[in-house]
Coordinates of C-alpha atoms in Angstrom, one line a residue:
M1 CA -23.5 -97.9 -61.1
S2 CA -22.5 -98.0 -57.4
Q3 CA -24.4 -100.1 -54.9
P4 CA -26.4 -98.1 -52.3
I5 CA -24.5 -99.5 -49.4
I6 CA -20.7 -99.8 -49.3
Q7 CA -18.9 -101.8 -46.5
F8 CA -15.3 -101.4 -45.4
G9 CA -13.1 -101.9 -42.5
E10 CA -15.4 -104.7 -41.1
E11 CA -17.5 -102.3 -39.0
F12 CA -18.2 -99.4 -41.4
E13 CA -21.1 -98.9 -43.8
L14 CA -21.5 -96.0 -46.2
D15 CA -25.2 -95.7 -47.2
L16 CA -25.3 -93.6 -50.4
R17 CA -29.1 -93.5 -50.6
A18 CA -29.4 -92.3 -47.0
F19 CA -26.3 -90.2 -47.2
E20 CA -25.2 -91.8 -44.0
L21 CA -22.0 -93.3 -42.5
R22 CA -22.6 -96.1 -39.8
R23 CA -20.3 -98.0 -37.5
S24 CA -21.7 -101.4 -36.4
G25 CA -25.1 -100.2 -37.5
R26 CA -24.9 -97.0 -35.5
P27 CA -25.1 -93.7 -37.5
L28 CA -22.1 -91.4 -37.2
R29 CA -22.1 -87.6 -37.4
L30 CA -20.3 -86.4 -40.5
E31 CA -21.0 -83.1 -42.1
R32 CA -22.0 -82.6 -45.7
I33 CA -18.6 -81.7 -47.2
P34 CA -16.6 -84.4 -45.5
M35 CA -19.3 -86.9 -46.5
E36 CA -19.1 -85.8 -50.1
I37 CA -15.3 -86.2 -50.1
L38 CA -15.5 -89.6 -48.5
I39 CA -18.0 -90.8 -51.1
L40 CA -15.7 -89.4 -53.9
L41 CA -12.7 -91.2 -52.5
V42 CA -14.5 -94.5 -52.0
E43 CA -16.1 -94.5 -55.4
N44 CA -12.7 -93.8 -57.1
R45 CA -10.6 -96.2 -55.0
P46 CA -7.8 -97.1 -55.3
G47 CA -6.9 -94.2 -57.6
L48 CA -5.6 -90.9 -56.6
V49 CA -8.1 -88.0 -56.3
S50 CA -6.4 -84.7 -56.7
R51 CA -7.2 -81.7 -54.6
E52 CA -8.3 -79.9 -57.8
E53 CA -10.7 -82.7 -58.5
I54 CA -12.1 -82.5 -55.0
A55 CA -12.6 -78.7 -55.3
A56 CA -14.3 -79.1 -58.7
R57 CA -16.7 -81.8 -57.3
I58 CA -17.6 -79.9 -54.2
W59 CA -17.5 -76.2 -55.2
G60 CA -17.5 -76.2 -58.9
K61 CA -15.5 -73.9 -61.2
D62 CA -14.7 -70.2 -60.8
V63 CA -15.6 -70.1 -57.1
F64 CA -13.2 -68.0 -55.0
V65 CA -13.1 -69.9 -51.7
D66 CA -10.2 -71.1 -49.6
T67 CA -10.4 -74.7 -50.8
D68 CA -7.1 -75.8 -49.4
N69 CA -8.1 -75.1 -45.8
S70 CA -11.6 -76.5 -46.4
I71 CA -10.3 -79.8 -47.8
N72 CA -7.7 -80.1 -45.0
G73 CA -10.4 -79.6 -42.4
A74 CA -12.8 -82.1 -44.1
I75 CA -10.1 -84.8 -44.3
R76 CA -9.3 -84.3 -40.6
K77 CA -13.0 -84.8 -39.8
I78 CA -13.2 -88.0 -41.9
R79 CA -10.1 -89.4 -40.2
R80 CA -11.5 -88.5 -36.8
V81 CA -14.8 -90.3 -37.4
L82 CA -13.0 -93.3 -38.9
R83 CA -10.4 -93.3 -36.1
D84 CA -7.8 -93.3 -38.8
D85 CA -4.1 -92.4 -38.0
P86 CA -2.7 -90.1 -40.7
D87 CA 0.8 -91.5 -39.9
N88 CA -0.3 -95.1 -40.2
P89 CA -3.5 -94.9 -42.2
R90 CA -6.0 -97.8 -42.7
F91 CA -8.5 -95.8 -44.9
I92 CA -7.3 -92.5 -46.2
G93 CA -3.8 -92.2 -47.7
T94 CA -2.2 -88.9 -48.5
V95 CA 0.0 -88.2 -51.5
T96 CA 1.8 -85.1 -50.4
G97 CA 1.2 -82.1 -52.7
K98 CA -1.2 -84.2 -54.9
G99 CA -4.3 -85.5 -53.2
Y100 CA -5.7 -88.5 -51.4
R101 CA -6.7 -92.1 -52.1
F102 CA -9.0 -94.6 -50.3
I103 CA -6.7 -97.6 -49.5
A104 CA -9.0 -100.0 -47.7
P105 CA -10.8 -102.9 -49.4
V106 CA -14.6 -102.3 -49.9
E107 CA -17.6 -104.5 -50.6
G108 CA -20.5 -103.4 -52.7
A109 CA -18.9 -100.8 -55.0
P110 CA -16.7 -101.5 -58.0
P111 CA -14.0 -98.8 -58.6
R112 CA -14.8 -96.3 -61.3
E113 CA -13.1 -93.4 -63.0
L114 CA -13.8 -89.8 -62.3
P115 CA -16.0 -88.1 -64.9
Q116 CA -13.9 -86.3 -67.5
A117 CA -15.5 -82.9 -66.6
A118 CA -13.8 -83.0 -63.2
H119 CA -10.4 -83.5 -64.8
S120 CA -11.0 -80.6 -67.1
G121 CA -11.9 -78.3 -64.3
E122 CA -15.6 -78.2 -65.1
T123 CA -18.2 -79.1 -62.6
P124 CA -19.0 -82.8 -62.8
R125 CA -22.4 -84.1 -63.4
G126 CA -24.2 -84.8 -60.2
S127 CA -22.1 -82.2 -58.2
T128 CA -23.9 -80.8 -55.2
R129 CA -22.5 -77.3 -55.9
R130 CA -22.9 -75.8 -59.4
P131 CA -21.8 -72.2 -59.8
G132 CA -25.1 -71.2 -61.3
L133 CA -27.1 -72.5 -58.4
M134 CA -24.8 -71.4 -55.5
L135 CA -26.7 -68.3 -54.7
G136 CA -30.0 -70.1 -55.0
G137 CA -28.8 -72.7 -52.5
L138 CA -27.7 -70.0 -50.1
L139 CA -31.0 -68.2 -50.3
L140 CA -33.0 -71.3 -49.9
I141 CA -31.1 -72.1 -46.7
L142 CA -31.5 -68.6 -45.3
A143 CA -35.2 -68.6 -46.3
A144 CA -35.9 -71.9 -44.7
G145 CA -34.1 -70.9 -41.5
L146 CA -35.9 -67.6 -41.3
A147 CA -39.3 -69.0 -42.2
A148 CA -39.0 -71.5 -39.3
G149 CA -38.5 -68.7 -36.8
Y150 CA -41.0 -66.3 -38.3
V151 CA -44.1 -68.4 -37.1
G152 CA -43.0 -68.1 -33.5
W153 CA -42.2 -64.4 -33.8
S154 CA -45.6 -63.6 -35.3
R155 CA -47.3 -64.9 -32.2
G156 CA -45.2 -62.9 -29.8
P157 CA -45.3 -59.2 -28.8
A158 CA -44.4 -56.5 -31.2
G159 CA -40.7 -55.5 -31.5
T160 CA -37.5 -57.4 -31.8
P161 CA -38.1 -61.2 -31.5
P162 CA -36.5 -63.3 -28.9
A163 CA -32.7 -63.4 -29.5
E164 CA -32.4 -67.1 -29.8
R165 CA -34.9 -67.2 -32.7
R166 CA -33.0 -64.9 -35.0
I167 CA -30.6 -66.1 -37.5
M168 CA -27.2 -64.7 -36.5
L169 CA -24.4 -63.6 -38.9
A170 CA -20.9 -62.4 -38.3
V171 CA -19.0 -60.3 -40.8
L172 CA -15.3 -61.1 -40.2
P173 CA -12.7 -58.4 -40.8
F174 CA -11.9 -58.1 -44.4
D175 CA -8.3 -59.0 -45.0
N176 CA -6.0 -56.2 -46.2
L177 CA -4.1 -57.8 -49.0
T178 CA -2.5 -54.6 -50.4
G179 CA 0.7 -55.2 -48.5
D180 CA 0.4 -51.7 -47.0
P181 CA -0.6 -51.5 -43.4
G182 CA -1.6 -47.9 -44.0
Q183 CA -4.6 -49.3 -45.9
D184 CA -6.0 -51.1 -42.9
Y185 CA -8.5 -48.2 -42.5
F186 CA -10.0 -49.2 -45.8
S187 CA -10.5 -52.9 -45.1
D188 CA -11.7 -52.2 -41.6
G189 CA -14.1 -49.5 -42.9
L190 CA -15.4 -51.9 -45.5
T191 CA -16.1 -54.5 -42.7
E192 CA -18.0 -51.9 -40.7
E193 CA -20.0 -50.8 -43.7
M194 CA -21.0 -54.4 -44.5
I195 CA -22.1 -54.9 -40.9
G196 CA -24.3 -51.9 -41.1
R197 CA -25.8 -52.8 -44.5
L198 CA -26.5 -56.4 -43.6
G199 CA -27.8 -55.4 -40.2
N200 CA -30.5 -53.3 -42.0
L201 CA -31.8 -56.1 -44.3
A202 CA -34.3 -57.7 -42.0
P203 CA -33.3 -56.8 -38.5
R204 CA -36.1 -58.6 -36.8
Q205 CA -35.2 -61.9 -38.5
L206 CA -31.4 -61.5 -39.1
G207 CA -29.0 -60.3 -36.3
V208 CA -25.5 -59.2 -37.3
I209 CA -22.6 -59.3 -34.8
A210 CA -21.2 -55.8 -34.1
R211 CA -17.9 -54.5 -35.1
T212 CA -16.1 -54.8 -31.7
S213 CA -16.6 -58.6 -31.5
A214 CA -15.9 -59.1 -35.2
M215 CA -12.6 -57.2 -35.1
R216 CA -11.3 -59.4 -32.3
Y217 CA -10.9 -62.1 -35.0
K218 CA -8.7 -59.9 -37.2
Q219 CA -5.7 -62.1 -38.0
A220 CA -6.6 -64.3 -35.0
G221 CA -6.7 -67.5 -37.0
A222 CA -9.7 -68.8 -35.0
T223 CA -11.5 -71.9 -36.3
L224 CA -15.1 -71.7 -37.5
D225 CA -16.1 -74.0 -34.7
A226 CA -14.6 -71.7 -32.1
L227 CA -16.1 -68.7 -33.8
G228 CA -19.5 -70.2 -33.9
R229 CA -19.3 -71.1 -30.3
D230 CA -18.0 -67.7 -29.1
L231 CA -20.3 -65.5 -31.2
K232 CA -23.3 -67.9 -31.3
V233 CA -23.7 -67.4 -35.1
Q234 CA -24.9 -69.7 -37.8
Y235 CA -23.3 -67.9 -40.7
V236 CA -20.1 -66.0 -41.4
L237 CA -19.3 -63.6 -44.2
E238 CA -15.5 -63.1 -44.8
G239 CA -13.6 -61.4 -47.5
S240 CA -10.5 -59.6 -48.6
V241 CA -9.6 -56.3 -50.4
R242 CA -6.8 -55.3 -52.7
R243 CA -6.1 -51.9 -54.1
D244 CA -3.9 -52.1 -57.1
G245 CA -3.3 -48.7 -58.6
G246 CA -6.7 -47.3 -59.6
R247 CA -8.5 -50.7 -59.3
L248 CA -10.2 -52.5 -56.4
R249 CA -10.5 -56.3 -56.1
I250 CA -12.9 -57.4 -53.3
T251 CA -13.8 -61.0 -52.6
A252 CA -16.6 -62.1 -50.3
Q253 CA -17.9 -65.6 -49.3
L254 CA -20.6 -66.8 -47.0
I255 CA -20.0 -69.9 -44.9
E256 CA -22.4 -72.0 -42.8
V257 CA -20.7 -72.6 -39.5
E258 CA -22.1 -75.9 -38.5
G259 CA -21.1 -77.8 -41.7
Q260 CA -18.2 -75.4 -42.5
T261 CA -19.9 -75.2 -45.9
H262 CA -19.1 -72.5 -48.4
L263 CA -22.5 -71.4 -49.6
W264 CA -21.8 -68.4 -51.9
A265 CA -18.7 -66.5 -53.1
R266 CA -18.1 -63.6 -55.5
Q267 CA -15.1 -61.6 -56.7
Y268 CA -15.4 -58.0 -57.8
D269 CA -12.9 -56.0 -59.9
R270 CA -14.0 -52.3 -60.0
E271 CA -12.9 -48.7 -60.0
P272 CA -13.0 -47.1 -56.6
A273 CA -16.1 -45.2 -57.7
G274 CA -17.9 -48.6 -57.6
I275 CA -17.2 -49.4 -54.0
L276 CA -20.7 -48.6 -52.7
A277 CA -22.3 -50.7 -55.5
I278 CA -20.1 -53.6 -54.4
Q279 CA -21.3 -53.3 -50.8
S280 CA -24.9 -53.1 -52.0
E281 CA -24.5 -56.1 -54.4
I282 CA -23.2 -58.3 -51.6
A283 CA -26.0 -57.2 -49.3
Q284 CA -28.6 -57.5 -52.0
A285 CA -27.6 -61.2 -52.8
I286 CA -28.8 -62.1 -49.3
A287 CA -31.7 -59.6 -49.2
D288 CA -33.3 -61.0 -52.3
E289 CA -34.3 -64.3 -50.7
I290 CA -35.3 -62.6 -47.4
Q291 CA -37.7 -60.5 -49.5
L292 CA -39.2 -63.7 -51.0
T293 CA -39.9 -65.0 -47.5
F294 CA -40.8 -61.8 -45.8
G295 CA -42.7 -59.3 -47.8
E296 CA -42.1 -56.7 -45.1
A297 CA -38.3 -56.9 -45.3
R298 CA -36.8 -53.5 -46.2
M299 CA -34.6 -53.8 -49.3
L300 CA -31.4 -52.0 -49.9
P301 CA -31.2 -50.5 -53.4
V302 CA -28.1 -51.3 -55.4
Q303 CA -26.3 -48.1 -56.0
A304 CA -25.0 -48.9 -59.5
A305 CA -24.2 -45.3 -60.5
A306 CA -20.6 -44.3 -60.3
L307 CA -19.5 -41.8 -57.7
S308 CA -18.0 -38.5 -58.6
P309 CA -14.2 -38.1 -57.8
R310 CA -15.1 -35.8 -54.8
A311 CA -17.6 -38.4 -53.5
V312 CA -14.9 -41.1 -53.7
E313 CA -12.5 -38.9 -51.7
A314 CA -15.3 -38.2 -49.2
Y315 CA -16.0 -41.8 -48.7
D316 CA -12.2 -42.5 -48.1
H317 CA -12.1 -39.8 -45.4
Y318 CA -15.3 -41.2 -43.9
L319 CA -13.7 -44.6 -43.6
K320 CA -10.6 -43.1 -42.0
G321 CA -12.8 -41.2 -39.6
R322 CA -14.5 -44.4 -38.4
H323 CA -11.1 -46.0 -38.1
Y324 CA -9.8 -43.3 -35.8
L325 CA -13.1 -43.0 -33.9
N326 CA -13.0 -46.7 -33.0
K327 CA -9.6 -46.3 -31.2
R328 CA -11.5 -44.6 -28.3
T329 CA -8.5 -42.4 -27.4
R330 CA -8.1 -38.6 -27.2
E331 CA -5.9 -38.6 -30.3
G332 CA -8.3 -40.9 -32.1
F333 CA -11.3 -38.7 -31.4
E334 CA -9.4 -35.6 -32.5
Q335 CA -8.2 -37.2 -35.8
A336 CA -11.7 -38.6 -36.4
I337 CA -13.1 -35.1 -36.2
V338 CA -10.5 -34.0 -38.9
E339 CA -11.4 -36.8 -41.2
F340 CA -15.2 -36.4 -40.9
Q341 CA -14.9 -32.7 -41.5
R342 CA -12.9 -33.5 -44.7
A343 CA -15.5 -36.0 -45.8
I344 CA -18.3 -33.4 -45.2
A345 CA -16.3 -30.7 -47.1
R346 CA -16.2 -33.0 -50.2
D347 CA -19.7 -34.4 -49.9
P348 CA -21.9 -32.2 -47.6
V349 CA -25.0 -34.4 -48.1
D350 CA -23.5 -37.6 -46.7
G351 CA -25.5 -38.1 -43.5
R352 CA -23.1 -40.8 -42.2
A353 CA -20.2 -38.4 -42.0
H354 CA -22.2 -35.9 -40.0
A355 CA -23.3 -38.7 -37.7
G356 CA -19.7 -39.8 -37.3
L357 CA -18.7 -36.2 -36.4
A358 CA -21.5 -36.1 -33.8
D359 CA -20.2 -39.2 -32.2
A360 CA -16.6 -38.0 -32.1
Y361 CA -17.5 -34.7 -30.5
A362 CA -19.9 -36.3 -28.0
L363 CA -17.4 -39.0 -26.9
L364 CA -14.6 -36.4 -26.6
G365 CA -16.8 -34.8 -24.0
T366 CA -18.1 -37.8 -22.2
Y367 CA -14.7 -39.3 -21.9
G368 CA -13.5 -36.1 -20.2
Y369 CA -11.0 -35.2 -22.9
A370 CA -12.6 -31.8 -23.6
P371 CA -15.1 -29.4 -21.8
Q372 CA -18.7 -30.5 -22.5
A373 CA -19.8 -26.9 -22.8
E374 CA -17.4 -26.6 -25.7
V375 CA -17.9 -29.9 -27.6
M376 CA -21.5 -30.9 -26.9
P377 CA -23.1 -28.0 -28.9
R378 CA -20.9 -29.1 -31.9
A379 CA -22.0 -32.7 -31.5
R380 CA -25.6 -31.6 -31.5
E381 CA -25.1 -29.5 -34.6
A382 CA -23.6 -32.4 -36.4
A383 CA -26.3 -34.9 -35.3
L384 CA -29.1 -32.5 -36.4
A385 CA -27.4 -32.0 -39.7
A386 CA -27.3 -35.8 -40.2
L387 CA -31.0 -36.1 -39.4
A388 CA -31.8 -33.3 -41.8
I389 CA -30.2 -35.4 -44.5
D390 CA -31.6 -38.8 -43.4
E391 CA -34.1 -38.9 -40.5
R392 CA -33.7 -42.6 -40.2
L393 CA -30.0 -42.7 -39.2
A394 CA -29.9 -44.6 -35.9
A395 CA -26.4 -43.4 -35.1
A396 CA -27.5 -39.8 -35.2
H397 CA -30.5 -40.4 -32.9
T398 CA -28.1 -42.3 -30.5
A399 CA -25.6 -39.4 -30.5
L400 CA -28.4 -37.0 -29.7
A401 CA -29.6 -39.3 -26.9
L402 CA -26.2 -39.2 -25.3
I403 CA -26.2 -35.4 -25.5
N404 CA -29.6 -35.3 -23.9
E405 CA -28.5 -37.5 -21.1
F406 CA -25.0 -36.1 -20.2
H407 CA -25.2 -32.5 -21.3
D408 CA -28.9 -31.5 -21.1
R409 CA -29.7 -33.9 -18.2
D410 CA -33.1 -34.5 -20.0
W411 CA -33.5 -38.2 -19.2
A412 CA -37.0 -38.5 -20.8
A413 CA -35.7 -37.0 -24.1
A414 CA -32.7 -39.3 -24.0
E415 CA -34.8 -42.4 -23.5
A416 CA -37.1 -41.4 -26.4
R417 CA -34.1 -40.9 -28.7
F418 CA -32.6 -44.3 -27.7
R419 CA -35.9 -46.0 -28.4
R420 CA -36.2 -44.3 -31.7
A421 CA -32.7 -45.5 -32.7
Q422 CA -33.6 -49.1 -31.7
E423 CA -36.8 -49.0 -33.7
L424 CA -34.9 -47.8 -36.8
D425 CA -32.1 -50.3 -36.5
P426 CA -32.5 -53.1 -33.9
N427 CA -29.0 -54.3 -34.8
Y428 CA -27.3 -51.0 -33.9
V429 CA -25.6 -52.3 -30.7
T430 CA -24.6 -48.8 -29.4
A431 CA -28.2 -47.8 -29.0
H432 CA -28.9 -50.9 -26.8
H433 CA -25.7 -50.5 -24.8
W434 CA -26.0 -46.8 -24.0
Y435 CA -29.8 -47.2 -23.3
A436 CA -28.9 -49.9 -20.8
E437 CA -26.6 -47.4 -19.0
L438 CA -29.3 -44.8 -18.9
L439 CA -31.7 -47.3 -17.3
G440 CA -29.1 -48.4 -14.8
F441 CA -28.4 -44.9 -13.8
Q442 CA -32.1 -44.5 -13.0
G443 CA -32.3 -47.6 -10.9
R444 CA -34.4 -49.6 -13.5
F445 CA -32.1 -52.6 -13.1
E446 CA -34.2 -55.4 -14.7
E447 CA -34.9 -53.3 -17.8
A448 CA -31.2 -52.3 -17.9
L449 CA -30.0 -55.9 -17.7
A450 CA -32.5 -56.9 -20.5
A451 CA -31.1 -54.0 -22.7
I452 CA -27.5 -54.8 -22.0
D453 CA -28.1 -58.5 -22.8
R454 CA -29.5 -57.4 -26.2
A455 CA -26.3 -55.6 -26.7
R456 CA -24.2 -58.6 -25.7
L457 CA -26.0 -60.8 -28.1
L458 CA -25.0 -58.5 -30.9
D459 CA -21.5 -57.9 -29.5
P460 CA -20.6 -60.9 -27.4
L461 CA -16.9 -60.2 -27.1
S462 CA -17.1 -56.5 -26.2
L463 CA -15.2 -55.8 -23.1
I464 CA -16.9 -52.5 -22.4
I465 CA -20.4 -54.1 -22.7
A466 CA -19.4 -56.9 -20.3
T467 CA -18.0 -54.4 -17.9
D468 CA -21.0 -52.2 -18.0
R469 CA -23.2 -55.2 -17.3
G470 CA -21.0 -55.7 -14.2
A471 CA -21.5 -52.0 -13.3
I472 CA -25.3 -52.4 -13.5
L473 CA -25.1 -55.4 -11.2
H474 CA -22.8 -53.5 -8.9
F475 CA -25.3 -50.6 -8.8
A476 CA -28.0 -53.1 -8.1
R477 CA -26.0 -54.4 -5.1
R478 CA -25.5 -57.8 -6.7
H479 CA -21.8 -57.6 -6.0
D480 CA -20.9 -61.3 -6.4
E481 CA -22.2 -61.4 -9.9
A482 CA -20.5 -58.0 -10.7
I483 CA -17.2 -59.3 -9.4
E484 CA -17.4 -62.4 -11.6
L485 CA -17.9 -60.3 -14.7
F486 CA -15.2 -57.8 -13.8
R487 CA -12.8 -60.7 -13.1
M488 CA -13.5 -62.2 -16.5
V489 CA -12.8 -58.9 -18.3
L490 CA -9.6 -58.3 -16.3
D491 CA -8.4 -61.8 -17.1
L492 CA -8.8 -61.0 -20.8
E493 CA -7.4 -57.5 -20.6
P494 CA -5.7 -56.4 -17.3
T495 CA -5.4 -52.8 -18.6
F496 CA -9.1 -52.3 -19.1
A497 CA -9.6 -49.5 -16.7
R498 CA -13.4 -49.5 -16.1
A499 CA -13.3 -53.1 -15.0
H500 CA -11.4 -52.0 -11.9
L501 CA -14.7 -51.1 -10.5
I502 CA -14.1 -54.6 -9.0
V503 CA -12.2 -52.7 -6.3
L504 CA -15.4 -50.9 -5.2
A505 CA -17.4 -54.1 -5.4
Y506 CA -14.9 -55.9 -3.1
A507 CA -14.9 -52.9 -0.7
Q508 CA -18.7 -53.0 -0.5
Q509 CA -18.4 -56.6 0.8
G510 CA -15.7 -55.7 3.3
A511 CA -13.1 -57.8 1.3
F512 CA -10.4 -55.1 1.6
E513 CA -7.4 -57.3 1.0
P514 CA -8.6 -58.6 -2.5
A515 CA -9.6 -54.9 -3.2
L516 CA -6.1 -53.7 -2.4
Q517 CA -4.5 -56.5 -4.5
E518 CA -6.5 -55.3 -7.5
V519 CA -5.4 -51.7 -6.7
R520 CA -1.7 -52.8 -6.7
A521 CA -2.2 -54.8 -9.9
W522 CA -3.6 -51.7 -11.6
Q523 CA -0.8 -49.4 -10.2
E524 CA 1.7 -51.7 -11.9
I525 CA 0.1 -51.0 -15.2
E526 CA -1.0 -47.3 -14.8
A527 CA 0.5 -44.6 -12.7
G528 CA -2.4 -42.2 -13.0
P529 CA -4.8 -40.8 -10.4
W530 CA -7.5 -43.4 -10.5
P531 CA -5.7 -46.3 -8.7
L532 CA -4.6 -43.7 -6.1
A533 CA -8.1 -42.6 -5.5
L534 CA -9.3 -46.2 -5.1
A535 CA -6.3 -46.9 -2.8
A536 CA -7.3 -44.0 -0.5
H537 CA -10.9 -45.1 -0.5
V538 CA -10.2 -48.8 0.4
L539 CA -7.5 -48.0 2.9
G540 CA -9.8 -45.6 4.6
Q541 CA -12.6 -48.1 4.7
A542 CA -10.2 -50.7 6.2
G543 CA -9.3 -48.3 9.0
R544 CA -5.8 -47.7 7.8
Q545 CA -6.0 -44.0 7.9
A546 CA -2.3 -43.1 7.9
E547 CA -1.8 -45.1 4.6
A548 CA -5.0 -43.6 3.3
R549 CA -3.7 -40.0 3.9
Q550 CA -0.5 -41.0 2.1
A551 CA -2.5 -42.2 -0.9
L552 CA -4.6 -39.0 -0.8
A553 CA -1.4 -36.9 -1.0
S554 CA -0.2 -39.0 -3.9
L555 CA -3.5 -38.5 -5.6
E556 CA -3.3 -34.7 -5.3
A557 CA 0.2 -34.8 -6.8
S558 CA -1.0 -37.1 -9.6
L559 CA -4.0 -34.8 -10.4
H560 CA -1.6 -31.9 -10.7
R561 CA 0.4 -33.8 -13.4
H562 CA -2.7 -35.3 -15.2
K563 CA -4.8 -32.5 -16.4
G564 CA -7.1 -34.6 -18.4
D565 CA -9.0 -36.2 -15.5
D566 CA -11.8 -34.5 -13.6
P567 CA -10.4 -34.2 -10.1
L568 CA -13.7 -33.7 -8.2
P569 CA -15.2 -37.3 -8.5
L570 CA -11.8 -38.8 -7.7
R571 CA -11.4 -36.6 -4.5
A572 CA -15.0 -37.4 -3.5
M573 CA -14.2 -41.2 -3.8
A574 CA -11.1 -40.9 -1.6
Y575 CA -12.9 -38.7 1.0
L576 CA -15.9 -41.1 1.2
G577 CA -13.7 -44.0 2.0
M578 CA -11.9 -42.0 4.7
G579 CA -15.1 -40.9 6.3
L580 CA -14.6 -37.3 5.3
H581 CA -18.2 -36.7 4.3
E582 CA -18.2 -32.9 4.4
E583 CA -15.2 -32.8 2.1
A584 CA -16.9 -35.3 -0.3
M585 CA -20.1 -33.3 -0.3
A586 CA -18.2 -30.1 -1.1
C587 CA -16.6 -31.9 -4.1
L588 CA -20.0 -33.1 -5.4
Q589 CA -21.5 -29.6 -5.0
Q590 CA -18.6 -28.2 -7.0
S591 CA -19.2 -30.9 -9.7
C592 CA -22.8 -29.7 -9.8
A593 CA -21.7 -26.2 -10.7
E594 CA -18.8 -27.1 -13.0
S595 CA -19.3 -30.7 -14.5
P596 CA -22.7 -32.1 -13.6
A597 CA -22.2 -34.9 -16.2
S598 CA -20.0 -36.6 -13.6
L599 CA -23.1 -37.1 -11.4
V600 CA -25.0 -39.4 -13.7
A601 CA -24.5 -42.4 -11.4
L602 CA -25.3 -40.5 -8.2
K603 CA -28.7 -42.1 -7.7
V604 CA -27.5 -45.7 -7.7
D605 CA -23.8 -45.9 -7.0
P606 CA -23.2 -47.5 -3.6
L607 CA -20.2 -45.2 -3.3
Y608 CA -22.5 -42.4 -2.3
D609 CA -24.6 -44.3 0.3
P610 CA -23.0 -42.5 3.2
L611 CA -24.5 -39.2 2.0
R612 CA -28.0 -40.2 1.1
D613 CA -29.5 -39.1 4.4
D614 CA -28.0 -35.6 4.0
P615 CA -30.7 -33.1 3.0
R616 CA -28.3 -31.6 0.4
F617 CA -28.2 -34.9 -1.5
A618 CA -31.6 -34.3 -3.0
D619 CA -30.3 -31.1 -4.5
L620 CA -27.4 -33.0 -6.1
L621 CA -29.8 -35.4 -7.6
G622 CA -31.9 -32.5 -9.0
C623 CA -28.7 -31.0 -10.5
A624 CA -28.2 -34.3 -12.4
G625 CA -31.8 -34.3 -13.5
L626 CA -32.5 -37.4 -11.4
S627 CA -35.5 -38.0 -9.2
P628 CA -34.9 -38.9 -5.5

């Protein structure tokens, strides 16, 4: 039997009873898996410990995890703590392709052989990770973390608890291992579905990072340390999907970020008709323990029944629809409509497909790709159909709120719908994001910033959410803070059009040269009318009227070529910078008659400050449904 304290390398002590490594009496930070491997190597010195033996000791048998990368990472951490050079090692020697051995003399522990069970691939006695107990270990960890936060929440106000007290989970993009890029829609759709299902488990105790941020890690090769830092999550769910003929193979594993510990893993081999059951089983494995700790947590029933062939086809079209919708392009919206309609034709009672169709029509209108009078009634019809099937669909309420805001100009109804969506699903990031925009348009800036920060917690890498936070700060005349956010977005993605609001923020400060530099940078990327409108505006404000008139002429020519952009707001922007207030007012009045949705920011946008004393401005606000 090993002694409780093992000494090596003069200054190091390995305390088995305290599970602690010390240097000259000072405890060193070493996570659980690296510590387990170090103990295994020391106890079996000077013999070789194979990678298979390490995997069996740490994770047990029949666990589908990426043990190679996990072992490599753990060895690196051991060497870093021991200050051991892998090219000239004092402590950990590598036998390439085989395993590792502890090569330093030790005091206090005679060498011993590995248990036979480890050699045979079975889980050795005393292992910290036995397959039969893996799920229990995961659930106890989640329950303990959730219970620690629940006491604090129960004393606070009703509603979503403070963000920093929720356990946060990221669902990474499921890897498409089919070898067919055309199947990306399926793995991406499965990722999005898992985000939705896990987000509905216990939304006031468990936050789930939204799709936009999760998808930025698709094939990115980011380390868990970086992922935890960027997304501020404690747990990560990752997996893969294969489609081999008529069969599906899906793997999923849950990892604790801090210790890079694989807590739970499963592999599923099913017919396509079982896909919804697989999603539910993964979610249920986590939900079970949440239910033990929180009696109020809403459970997700496991849908064990097989789907009909038409329902399987419908689900496939639904996933394709979500895939195209998330492209946020005209072509993507149009193809999403086709796929959602196909899903509905095959399964008319799938509320999610109706809600997706509502989103596609509504966004087609708000992005200016189709007349709102044409697409918004179709969006409303689809959203109401979704709610008739399931009144609790947050996405359907959110789509209706957008219609209320942009098409009906009924701000009170829109706010009520957004609040209802947030109540139904506090993890549905779009409800928080679009609600923040609504509050910002009304001048309720502190509420708007609080709402957009809830969205950023759930989707921390979203460029549009960061940009819209900058827009709210710009509307609130906090231009320095807005410029900082816009700058961050443009550094990450120079083609991100909305972040070029930085031009107007610079112009409000009289910083015309930086504003024109941003315009020129945008013109190098895009030859459309927006950079030209901004150029005319800034040049006019800078007193360079001849150049401004040239930019205005170029804008008119560009508008003639680009029929997809609403010309009235762009002309108004140029006219306002050039001091042509009557011409700008005429454009806005025409917008009121033809496209009032373009006036949603009228109340707060500094762009319109030169017109606010005009008695006609109040009529424009009324056209947009806004109070003076």
